[in-house]
Amino acid sequence: MSEQPVFDSAGRAYGRPAATFDEKLTQSGPGTPGGELLRRYWQPVARCDEVADLPVAVTVLTEDLILFRDKSGNPGLVYPRCMHRGTSLLYGKIEPRGIRCPYHGWLYDTQGRCLETPCEPDSRVKEKVRQPWYPVFERFGLIFAYLGPPEKEPRFPAISLLENLAPDEEVVAGGSCRPPTGQHALFAGHQDFNWWSFYDNFMDPVHVFVLHSSINGIQFVESLNILPEVESEYTDDGVRTVQHRRLEDGRVHQRLSQTVMPNINCTAGVSDELGPSGISWTVAATDSSYRFFTLNVVKKGVDPRSNMRSLGMLRPEWGPGKPYEEWTLEDHQRWQTDYVTQKGQGDVNLHSDEHLTVIDRATAMLRRLFKQQADKVANGEDPVGVCYEEPYRLKVMAGNSLLDGDTLECLDGYDGRYM
Ligand code: FES
Ligand SMILES: [Fe+2]
């Protein structure tokens, strides 16, 4: 009788349970806990200059919608299927009073009122139908929409960073209602996975040391190639990380990065530039895609690429030396970016596979807070930051600075106070 070889079967992949994702985090559709939380806030859906003389298809929180600007300049956001016989208003004609369906000419204003039915001008049908619509308004170069219950529409927050600008400063809007292409995708990703895999990353300060510095050469700046000491703390409305890197000259480089409920982040730049961060929104499009919008305060007339300041600029010598759209699989394997690590988690990260450790503390805090807020909404309460009378005061408190190594007093840059 031949002896059977003895194998240790522990840990083999065979027979493992199917991995699952956290639905409360990742689902953003109507009626889902996370989706109803996100719907309680104004969300950016496009840059103002993306909406000109033609309608634009946008997908927000899993809803396909049409964004347009009537010839009087007012933006409107409507359900795409015409309430007559359902053709898409993406092909509608923009007119001074609204958008006209190309099929039989029904004209809708920015709040979905049917103003004309030209094939039956005397019909009273226009008094009975309304194209479903959402409120929108323009601020700081972005178009914001509110997709939640009408009786719960909040005031737009007062964002401390964007108030009281110096005369030589201005707010610059970045991002797009469409996914980025070409070199731009190198910074902002292709946005073709669940929004949480991108949002988690803002509360992940130590990956800067590995992914962006030590694994394959310094992507941004030398000073980030130090493993930071990190403290994570809850703020009034989110989570903040305090990151200290002890420099050779005895000073301390401090990065403060912040998330604000439900999908805002203010992230210190990955550059040697000192000063406050900008503010950004990661907005679910579908449950396996998102859009990213930024507002930064810059000196007037600076290079428009400063839009991406909060993400940093890659060193020109880093990478395979060809345009991003030409990178092959091998290039991506040799030159890893935020995009491949986040897309590498799948279209939706499978949370049951994770083993969170001490380095994931801020990520875990952020997820916990989001789910608590979703539970509040499900229980009929208002989530944090939603105000109806006075605007909520959204305090930005993130950025880069240099500290005295002994006293930790701020020597230069953003001093850590509310802006
Ligand atoms: S389908 Fe739009 S007017 Fe007929
Ligand atoms: Fe990153």
CSV table of C-alpha atoms and ligand atoms in Angstrom, one decimal:
chain,number,residue,atom,x,y,z
A,1,MET,CA,0.0,0.0,0.0
A,2,SER,CA,1.5,3.3,-1.1
A,3,GLU,CA,1.6,6.1,1.5
A,4,GLN,CA,-0.6,9.0,0.8
A,5,PRO,CA,1.2,12.4,1.0
A,6,VAL,CA,0.0,14.4,4.0
A,7,PHE,CA,-0.8,18.1,3.2
A,8,ASP,CA,-1.6,20.8,5.6
A,9,SER,CA,-4.9,22.1,4.2
A,10,ALA,CA,-5.2,25.1,6.6
A,11,GLY,CA,-5.7,28.4,4.8
A,12,ARG,CA,-6.3,27.0,1.4
A,13,ALA,CA,-8.6,28.9,-0.9
A,14,TYR,CA,-10.9,26.0,-1.6
A,15,GLY,CA,-14.3,26.1,0.1
A,16,ARG,CA,-14.0,29.7,1.4
A,17,PRO,CA,-17.3,31.6,1.8
A,18,ALA,CA,-18.3,34.1,-0.8
A,19,ALA,CA,-17.0,37.5,0.0
A,20,THR,CA,-19.5,40.3,0.6
A,21,PHE,CA,-19.6,44.1,0.7
A,22,ASP,CA,-21.0,46.5,3.3
A,23,GLU,CA,-24.3,47.6,1.7
A,24,LYS,CA,-24.9,50.4,4.1
A,25,LEU,CA,-21.7,52.1,2.9
A,26,THR,CA,-21.7,51.3,-0.8
A,27,GLN,CA,-25.3,51.5,-2.0
A,28,SER,CA,-26.4,55.0,-2.9
A,29,GLY,CA,-29.7,54.4,-4.7
A,30,PRO,CA,-33.1,55.8,-3.5
A,31,GLY,CA,-34.4,53.9,-0.4
A,32,THR,CA,-31.0,52.6,0.6
A,33,PRO,CA,-29.6,53.7,4.0
A,34,GLY,CA,-26.5,55.3,2.6
A,35,GLY,CA,-28.4,56.7,-0.4
A,36,GLU,CA,-31.0,58.4,1.8
A,37,LEU,CA,-28.2,59.9,3.9
A,38,LEU,CA,-26.4,61.3,0.8
A,39,ARG,CA,-29.7,62.7,-0.4
A,40,ARG,CA,-30.0,64.9,2.6
A,41,TYR,CA,-27.2,67.2,1.4
A,42,TRP,CA,-26.5,69.4,-1.6
A,43,GLN,CA,-24.2,67.5,-3.9
A,44,PRO,CA,-22.1,68.9,-6.8
A,45,VAL,CA,-23.1,67.4,-10.1
A,46,ALA,CA,-21.1,69.4,-12.7
A,47,ARG,CA,-18.9,72.4,-13.2
A,48,CYS,CA,-21.0,75.4,-14.3
A,49,ASP,CA,-19.0,75.7,-17.5
A,50,GLU,CA,-19.9,72.1,-18.5
A,51,VAL,CA,-23.5,73.1,-19.2
A,52,ALA,CA,-23.9,75.4,-22.1
A,53,ASP,CA,-26.1,75.2,-25.2
A,54,LEU,CA,-26.7,71.4,-25.1
A,55,PRO,CA,-28.3,69.1,-22.5
A,56,VAL,CA,-25.8,66.9,-20.5
A,57,ALA,CA,-26.5,63.4,-19.2
A,58,VAL,CA,-25.4,63.0,-15.6
A,59,THR,CA,-25.7,60.1,-13.3
A,60,VAL,CA,-26.0,61.0,-9.6
A,61,LEU,CA,-26.6,58.5,-6.7
A,62,THR,CA,-27.6,55.9,-9.3
A,63,GLU,CA,-30.2,58.2,-10.9
A,64,ASP,CA,-29.8,59.0,-14.6
A,65,LEU,CA,-30.7,62.7,-15.1
A,66,ILE,CA,-30.5,65.5,-17.7
A,67,LEU,CA,-28.8,68.7,-16.8
A,68,PHE,CA,-29.5,71.7,-18.9
A,69,ARG,CA,-29.3,75.5,-18.9
A,70,ASP,CA,-32.2,77.4,-20.5
A,71,LYS,CA,-31.3,80.3,-22.7
A,72,SER,CA,-32.0,82.7,-19.9
A,73,GLY,CA,-29.1,81.0,-18.1
A,74,ASN,CA,-31.0,79.1,-15.4
A,75,PRO,CA,-29.8,75.5,-14.8
A,76,GLY,CA,-32.3,72.7,-14.5
A,77,LEU,CA,-32.0,69.0,-13.6
A,78,VAL,CA,-34.8,66.7,-14.8
A,79,TYR,CA,-35.7,63.0,-15.2
A,80,PRO,CA,-34.6,62.0,-18.7
A,81,ARG,CA,-37.7,60.4,-20.1
A,82,CYS,CA,-40.2,62.9,-21.5
A,83,MET,CA,-43.6,62.6,-19.7
A,84,HIS,CA,-45.3,62.4,-23.0
A,85,ARG,CA,-44.0,59.2,-24.5
A,86,GLY,CA,-40.7,58.7,-22.9
A,87,THR,CA,-38.0,59.8,-25.3
A,88,SER,CA,-34.8,61.2,-23.9
A,89,LEU,CA,-34.5,64.9,-23.2
A,90,LEU,CA,-30.8,64.5,-23.9
A,91,TYR,CA,-31.8,65.3,-27.4
A,92,GLY,CA,-34.0,68.2,-26.3
A,93,LYS,CA,-33.7,71.7,-27.8
A,94,ILE,CA,-32.7,74.5,-25.4
A,95,GLU,CA,-34.9,77.5,-25.5
A,96,PRO,CA,-35.2,80.7,-23.5
A,97,ARG,CA,-38.0,79.3,-21.2
A,98,GLY,CA,-36.7,75.7,-20.9
A,99,ILE,CA,-36.0,72.5,-22.8
A,100,ARG,CA,-38.2,71.3,-25.7
A,101,CYS,CA,-38.6,67.5,-26.3
A,102,PRO,CA,-37.6,66.8,-29.9
A,103,TYR,CA,-40.4,64.3,-30.6
A,104,HIS,CA,-43.6,66.2,-30.2
A,105,GLY,CA,-42.3,69.5,-28.9
A,106,TRP,CA,-43.5,69.6,-25.3
A,107,LEU,CA,-41.6,72.4,-23.5
A,108,TYR,CA,-40.5,72.0,-19.9
A,109,ASP,CA,-39.0,74.7,-17.7
A,110,THR,CA,-36.2,74.2,-15.2
A,111,GLN,CA,-38.7,73.0,-12.6
A,112,GLY,CA,-40.4,70.5,-14.9
A,113,ARG,CA,-43.5,72.5,-15.6
A,114,CYS,CA,-45.0,71.8,-19.0
A,115,LEU,CA,-45.4,75.1,-20.7
A,116,GLU,CA,-46.4,74.1,-24.3
A,117,THR,CA,-47.8,71.2,-26.2
A,118,PRO,CA,-47.6,72.6,-29.7
A,119,CYS,CA,-49.4,69.8,-31.6
A,120,GLU,CA,-52.5,70.5,-29.4
A,121,PRO,CA,-52.1,74.1,-28.3
A,122,ASP,CA,-55.4,74.3,-26.5
A,123,SER,CA,-55.0,71.0,-24.6
A,124,ARG,CA,-55.1,71.3,-20.8
A,125,VAL,CA,-52.7,68.3,-20.5
A,126,LYS,CA,-49.9,70.6,-19.6
A,127,GLU,CA,-51.7,71.5,-16.4
A,128,LYS,CA,-51.7,67.8,-15.4
A,129,VAL,CA,-48.1,66.7,-16.3
A,130,ARG,CA,-44.9,67.6,-14.7
A,131,GLN,CA,-41.4,66.4,-15.7
A,132,PRO,CA,-39.8,65.1,-12.5
A,133,TRP,CA,-37.1,67.6,-11.5
A,134,TYR,CA,-34.6,68.4,-8.7
A,135,PRO,CA,-33.6,71.8,-7.4
A,136,VAL,CA,-30.1,73.0,-8.5
A,137,PHE,CA,-28.1,76.1,-7.9
A,138,GLU,CA,-24.7,77.5,-8.8
A,139,ARG,CA,-22.0,78.4,-6.3
A,140,PHE,CA,-18.2,78.8,-6.7
A,141,GLY,CA,-18.3,77.5,-10.2
A,142,LEU,CA,-20.1,74.2,-9.4
A,143,ILE,CA,-23.7,73.2,-9.9
A,144,PHE,CA,-25.2,71.7,-6.8
A,145,ALA,CA,-28.3,69.5,-6.7
A,146,TYR,CA,-30.6,68.4,-3.9
A,147,LEU,CA,-32.0,64.9,-4.5
A,148,GLY,CA,-33.7,64.4,-1.1
A,149,PRO,CA,-37.2,64.9,0.3
A,150,PRO,CA,-38.5,68.4,-0.4
A,151,GLU,CA,-39.5,69.1,3.2
A,152,LYS,CA,-36.0,68.4,4.3
A,153,GLU,CA,-34.1,70.6,1.9
A,154,PRO,CA,-31.2,72.1,3.9
A,155,ARG,CA,-29.5,75.5,3.6
A,156,PHE,CA,-26.2,75.2,1.7
A,157,PRO,CA,-23.5,75.3,4.3
A,158,ALA,CA,-21.2,78.3,5.0
A,159,ILE,CA,-17.8,76.9,4.2
A,160,SER,CA,-15.3,78.7,6.3
A,161,LEU,CA,-12.4,78.2,3.8
A,162,LEU,CA,-14.3,80.0,1.0
A,163,GLU,CA,-15.3,83.1,3.0
A,164,ASN,CA,-13.3,86.2,3.5
A,165,LEU,CA,-10.9,85.8,0.6
A,166,ALA,CA,-8.1,88.2,0.2
A,167,PRO,CA,-8.4,90.6,-2.8
A,168,ASP,CA,-5.9,88.6,-4.8
A,169,GLU,CA,-7.5,85.2,-4.1
A,170,GLU,CA,-10.2,83.4,-5.9
A,171,VAL,CA,-12.0,80.0,-5.7
A,172,VAL,CA,-11.3,77.6,-8.5
A,173,ALA,CA,-13.6,74.7,-9.3
A,174,GLY,CA,-12.3,71.4,-10.5
A,175,GLY,CA,-13.8,68.0,-11.4
A,176,SER,CA,-16.3,67.0,-14.1
A,177,CYS,CA,-19.7,65.4,-14.6
A,178,ARG,CA,-17.8,63.0,-16.9
A,179,PRO,CA,-14.9,60.7,-15.9
A,180,PRO,CA,-11.5,62.1,-16.6
A,181,THR,CA,-9.4,61.0,-19.5
A,182,GLY,CA,-5.7,61.1,-20.5
A,183,GLN,CA,-3.2,62.6,-18.1
A,184,HIS,CA,-6.0,64.0,-16.0
A,185,ALA,CA,-7.0,60.4,-15.1
A,186,LEU,CA,-3.6,59.9,-13.7
A,187,PHE,CA,-4.5,62.3,-10.9
A,188,ALA,CA,-8.2,61.8,-10.5
A,189,GLY,CA,-8.5,58.1,-11.5
A,190,HIS,CA,-10.9,56.7,-14.0
A,191,GLN,CA,-13.6,56.8,-11.3
A,192,ASP,CA,-15.0,53.4,-12.4
A,193,PHE,CA,-15.5,51.8,-9.0
A,194,ASN,CA,-17.5,52.3,-5.9
A,195,TRP,CA,-17.0,55.8,-4.3
A,196,TRP,CA,-16.0,54.4,-0.9
A,197,SER,CA,-12.8,52.9,-2.3
A,198,PHE,CA,-11.8,56.5,-3.2
A,199,TYR,CA,-13.2,58.1,-0.1
A,200,ASP,CA,-11.5,55.6,2.3
A,201,ASN,CA,-8.2,56.7,0.8
A,202,PHE,CA,-8.4,60.2,2.2
A,203,MET,CA,-8.3,58.8,5.8
A,204,ASP,CA,-5.4,56.5,4.9
A,205,PRO,CA,-2.3,58.6,5.7
A,206,VAL,CA,0.3,55.8,5.8
A,207,HIS,CA,-0.3,54.6,2.2
A,208,VAL,CA,1.5,57.8,1.2
A,209,PHE,CA,4.7,56.3,2.7
A,210,VAL,CA,4.3,53.1,0.7
A,211,LEU,CA,2.4,53.6,-2.5
A,212,HIS,CA,3.5,57.1,-3.2
A,213,SER,CA,7.0,56.9,-1.9
A,214,SER,CA,8.8,53.7,-1.0
A,215,ILE,CA,7.3,50.9,-3.1
A,216,ASN,CA,8.5,52.2,-6.4
A,217,GLY,CA,10.1,55.6,-6.2
A,218,ILE,CA,8.9,58.9,-4.9
A,219,GLN,CA,5.8,60.0,-6.8
A,220,PHE,CA,5.3,63.4,-5.2
A,221,VAL,CA,8.0,64.9,-2.9
A,222,GLU,CA,10.9,63.6,-0.9
A,223,SER,CA,9.5,64.9,2.4
A,224,LEU,CA,6.6,62.4,2.4
A,225,ASN,CA,9.0,59.4,2.3
A,226,ILE,CA,8.9,59.1,6.1
A,227,LEU,CA,6.4,56.9,7.9
A,228,PRO,CA,4.2,59.4,9.8
A,229,GLU,CA,3.1,59.2,13.4
A,230,VAL,CA,-0.7,59.5,13.1
A,231,GLU,CA,-3.5,60.5,15.5
A,232,SER,CA,-7.1,60.2,14.4
A,233,GLU,CA,-9.9,62.1,16.0
A,234,TYR,CA,-13.6,62.8,15.6
A,235,THR,CA,-14.5,66.3,14.8
A,236,ASP,CA,-18.0,67.9,15.1
A,237,ASP,CA,-19.0,66.4,11.7
A,238,GLY,CA,-16.3,64.0,10.6
A,239,VAL,CA,-12.9,62.6,11.2
A,240,ARG,CA,-9.5,64.2,11.1
A,241,THR,CA,-6.0,62.7,11.0
A,242,VAL,CA,-3.0,64.6,12.4
A,243,GLN,CA,0.2,63.3,10.7
A,244,HIS,CA,3.7,64.2,12.0
A,245,ARG,CA,6.9,63.4,10.1
A,246,ARG,CA,10.1,64.2,12.0
A,247,LEU,CA,12.5,65.8,9.6
A,248,GLU,CA,16.3,65.5,9.8
A,249,ASP,CA,16.7,69.2,10.8
A,250,GLY,CA,14.6,68.6,13.9
A,251,ARG,CA,11.5,70.2,12.6
A,252,VAL,CA,8.2,68.4,12.1
A,253,HIS,CA,6.2,68.3,8.9
A,254,GLN,CA,2.5,68.3,9.8
A,255,ARG,CA,-0.3,67.2,7.5
A,256,LEU,CA,-3.9,67.6,8.7
A,257,SER,CA,-6.5,65.8,6.6
A,258,GLN,CA,-10.2,65.9,7.3
A,259,THR,CA,-13.4,64.2,6.2
A,260,VAL,CA,-16.8,65.8,6.7
A,261,MET,CA,-20.1,64.0,6.6
A,262,PRO,CA,-21.3,62.5,4.4
A,263,ASN,CA,-18.8,62.6,1.4
A,264,ILE,CA,-16.6,65.7,1.8
A,265,ASN,CA,-12.8,65.7,2.3
A,266,CYS,CA,-10.3,68.4,2.9
A,267,THR,CA,-7.0,66.8,2.3
A,268,ALA,CA,-3.5,68.3,2.8
A,269,GLY,CA,-1.7,68.4,-0.4
A,270,VAL,CA,1.0,65.8,-1.2
A,271,SER,CA,3.5,68.5,-2.1
A,272,ASP,CA,6.1,70.7,-0.3
A,273,GLU,CA,3.6,73.6,-0.5
A,274,LEU,CA,2.5,74.7,2.9
A,275,GLY,CA,-0.9,76.1,3.6
A,276,PRO,CA,-4.6,75.1,3.9
A,277,SER,CA,-6.2,72.4,1.8
A,278,GLY,CA,-9.1,72.7,-0.6
A,279,ILE,CA,-12.4,71.0,-0.2
A,280,SER,CA,-13.7,68.1,-2.3
A,281,TRP,CA,-16.8,66.0,-2.8
A,282,THR,CA,-16.7,62.3,-3.8
A,283,VAL,CA,-20.2,61.8,-5.3
A,284,ALA,CA,-21.5,58.3,-6.2
A,285,ALA,CA,-22.6,58.1,-9.8
A,286,THR,CA,-23.6,54.4,-10.0
A,287,ASP,CA,-22.6,52.0,-7.2
A,288,SER,CA,-19.5,51.2,-9.3
A,289,SER,CA,-18.6,54.7,-10.4
A,290,TYR,CA,-18.2,58.2,-8.9
A,291,ARG,CA,-17.4,61.8,-9.7
A,292,PHE,CA,-15.0,64.0,-7.9
A,293,PHE,CA,-15.4,67.8,-7.5
A,294,THR,CA,-12.9,70.2,-5.9
A,295,LEU,CA,-12.9,73.8,-4.7
A,296,ASN,CA,-9.5,75.4,-4.0
A,297,VAL,CA,-8.6,78.9,-3.0
A,298,VAL,CA,-5.8,80.1,-5.3
A,299,LYS,CA,-4.0,83.4,-6.1
A,300,LYS,CA,-5.8,85.0,-9.0
A,301,GLY,CA,-4.3,84.2,-12.4
A,302,VAL,CA,-2.3,81.1,-11.4
A,303,ASP,CA,-1.9,78.0,-13.5
A,304,PRO,CA,-5.3,76.3,-13.7
A,305,ARG,CA,-3.6,73.0,-12.8
A,306,SER,CA,-3.8,74.3,-9.3
A,307,ASN,CA,-7.2,72.8,-9.4
A,308,MET,CA,-5.5,69.5,-8.6
A,309,ARG,CA,-3.4,71.0,-5.8
A,310,SER,CA,-5.0,68.9,-3.2
A,311,LEU,CA,-3.9,65.8,-5.0
A,312,GLY,CA,-0.4,67.0,-5.7
A,313,MET,CA,1.6,66.8,-9.0
A,314,LEU,CA,3.5,63.7,-10.0
A,315,ARG,CA,7.2,64.2,-10.5
A,316,PRO,CA,7.8,64.3,-14.3
A,317,GLU,CA,10.5,61.7,-14.0
A,318,TRP,CA,8.3,59.2,-12.2
A,319,GLY,CA,6.5,56.6,-14.4
A,320,PRO,CA,7.2,54.9,-17.7
A,321,GLY,CA,7.7,58.1,-19.6
A,322,LYS,CA,4.7,58.0,-21.9
A,323,PRO,CA,1.2,59.5,-21.8
A,324,TYR,CA,-1.0,57.9,-19.3
A,325,GLU,CA,-3.5,56.6,-21.8
A,326,GLU,CA,-0.7,54.6,-23.4
A,327,TRP,CA,0.2,52.7,-20.2
A,328,THR,CA,0.1,48.9,-20.6
A,329,LEU,CA,-0.7,46.4,-17.9
A,330,GLU,CA,3.0,46.0,-17.4
A,331,ASP,CA,3.5,49.7,-17.0
A,332,HIS,CA,0.7,49.7,-14.3
A,333,GLN,CA,2.4,46.8,-12.6
A,334,ARG,CA,5.8,48.6,-12.5
A,335,TRP,CA,4.3,52.1,-11.7
A,336,GLN,CA,1.5,51.7,-9.2
A,337,THR,CA,-0.9,54.6,-8.7
A,338,ASP,CA,-3.8,55.3,-6.4
A,339,TYR,CA,-6.0,54.2,-9.3
A,340,VAL,CA,-4.7,50.6,-9.5
A,341,THR,CA,-4.8,50.1,-5.8
A,342,GLN,CA,-8.4,51.3,-5.5
A,343,LYS,CA,-9.7,49.7,-8.7
A,344,GLY,CA,-7.7,46.7,-7.6
A,345,GLN,CA,-10.1,46.4,-4.6
A,346,GLY,CA,-12.8,45.6,-7.2
A,347,ASP,CA,-15.8,47.5,-8.6
A,348,VAL,CA,-17.0,47.4,-5.0
A,349,ASN,CA,-14.6,46.5,-2.2
A,350,LEU,CA,-15.4,43.2,-0.5
A,351,HIS,CA,-15.3,44.2,3.1
A,352,SER,CA,-15.7,40.7,4.5
A,353,ASP,CA,-12.2,40.0,3.2
A,354,GLU,CA,-10.6,42.9,5.1
A,355,HIS,CA,-8.5,42.7,8.2
A,356,LEU,CA,-8.4,46.3,9.5
A,357,THR,CA,-5.5,47.1,11.8
A,358,VAL,CA,-4.2,50.1,13.7
A,359,ILE,CA,-3.2,51.8,10.5
A,360,ASP,CA,-6.9,51.8,9.4
A,361,ARG,CA,-8.2,53.5,12.5
A,362,ALA,CA,-9.4,56.7,10.7
A,363,THR,CA,-10.9,54.7,7.9
A,364,ALA,CA,-12.8,52.6,10.4
A,365,MET,CA,-13.9,55.7,12.3
A,366,LEU,CA,-15.2,57.3,9.1
A,367,ARG,CA,-17.2,54.3,8.1
A,368,ARG,CA,-18.7,53.9,11.6
A,369,LEU,CA,-19.7,57.6,11.6
A,370,PHE,CA,-21.3,57.3,8.1
A,371,LYS,CA,-23.3,54.3,9.1
A,372,GLN,CA,-24.4,56.0,12.4
A,373,GLN,CA,-25.6,59.0,10.4
A,374,ALA,CA,-27.5,56.7,7.9
A,375,ASP,CA,-29.2,55.1,10.9
A,376,LYS,CA,-30.2,58.5,12.2
A,377,VAL,CA,-31.9,59.3,8.8
A,378,ALA,CA,-33.6,55.9,8.8
A,379,ASN,CA,-34.9,56.7,12.3
A,380,GLY,CA,-36.4,60.0,11.1
A,381,GLU,CA,-33.7,62.3,12.6
A,382,ASP,CA,-31.6,64.9,10.8
A,383,PRO,CA,-27.9,63.9,10.1
A,384,VAL,CA,-25.1,66.2,11.2
A,385,GLY,CA,-24.6,69.3,9.1
A,386,VAL,CA,-28.2,69.6,7.9
A,387,CYS,CA,-29.6,73.0,8.9
A,388,TYR,CA,-32.8,74.6,7.8
A,389,GLU,CA,-32.8,78.2,9.2
A,390,GLU,CA,-29.2,79.3,9.3
A,391,PRO,CA,-26.5,77.7,7.1
A,392,TYR,CA,-24.5,75.0,8.8
A,393,ARG,CA,-21.0,76.3,9.5
A,394,LEU,CA,-18.6,73.9,7.9
A,395,LYS,CA,-15.2,74.4,9.4
A,396,VAL,CA,-12.3,73.5,7.2
A,397,MET,CA,-9.2,72.6,9.3
A,398,ALA,CA,-6.8,70.8,7.1
A,399,GLY,CA,-3.5,71.6,5.5
A,400,ASN,CA,0.3,71.4,5.6
A,401,SER,CA,2.7,73.1,8.0
A,402,LEU,CA,6.1,73.0,9.6
A,403,LEU,CA,6.3,72.8,13.3
A,404,ASP,CA,9.1,73.4,15.9
A,405,GLY,CA,10.3,69.9,16.8
A,406,ASP,CA,10.3,70.6,20.5
A,407,THR,CA,7.3,72.8,21.1
A,408,LEU,CA,5.2,71.7,18.1
A,409,GLU,CA,4.4,75.3,17.5
A,410,CYS,CA,3.6,76.2,14.0
A,411,LEU,CA,6.5,77.9,12.2
A,412,ASP,CA,5.1,78.1,8.7
A,413,GLY,CA,2.0,77.1,6.8
A,414,TYR,CA,-1.5,76.3,8.0
A,415,ASP,CA,-1.6,76.7,11.7
A,416,GLY,CA,-4.3,74.1,12.5
A,417,ARG,CA,-7.1,76.6,13.5
A,418,TYR,CA,-10.5,76.6,11.9
A,419,MET,CA,-10.5,78.5,8.6
B,1,FES,S1,-42.2,62.1,-26.3
B,1,FES,FE1,-41.7,64.1,-25.7
B,1,FES,S2,-43.2,65.4,-26.6
B,1,FES,FE2,-43.7,63.3,-27.2
B,2,FE,FE,-3.1,58.2,-2.4
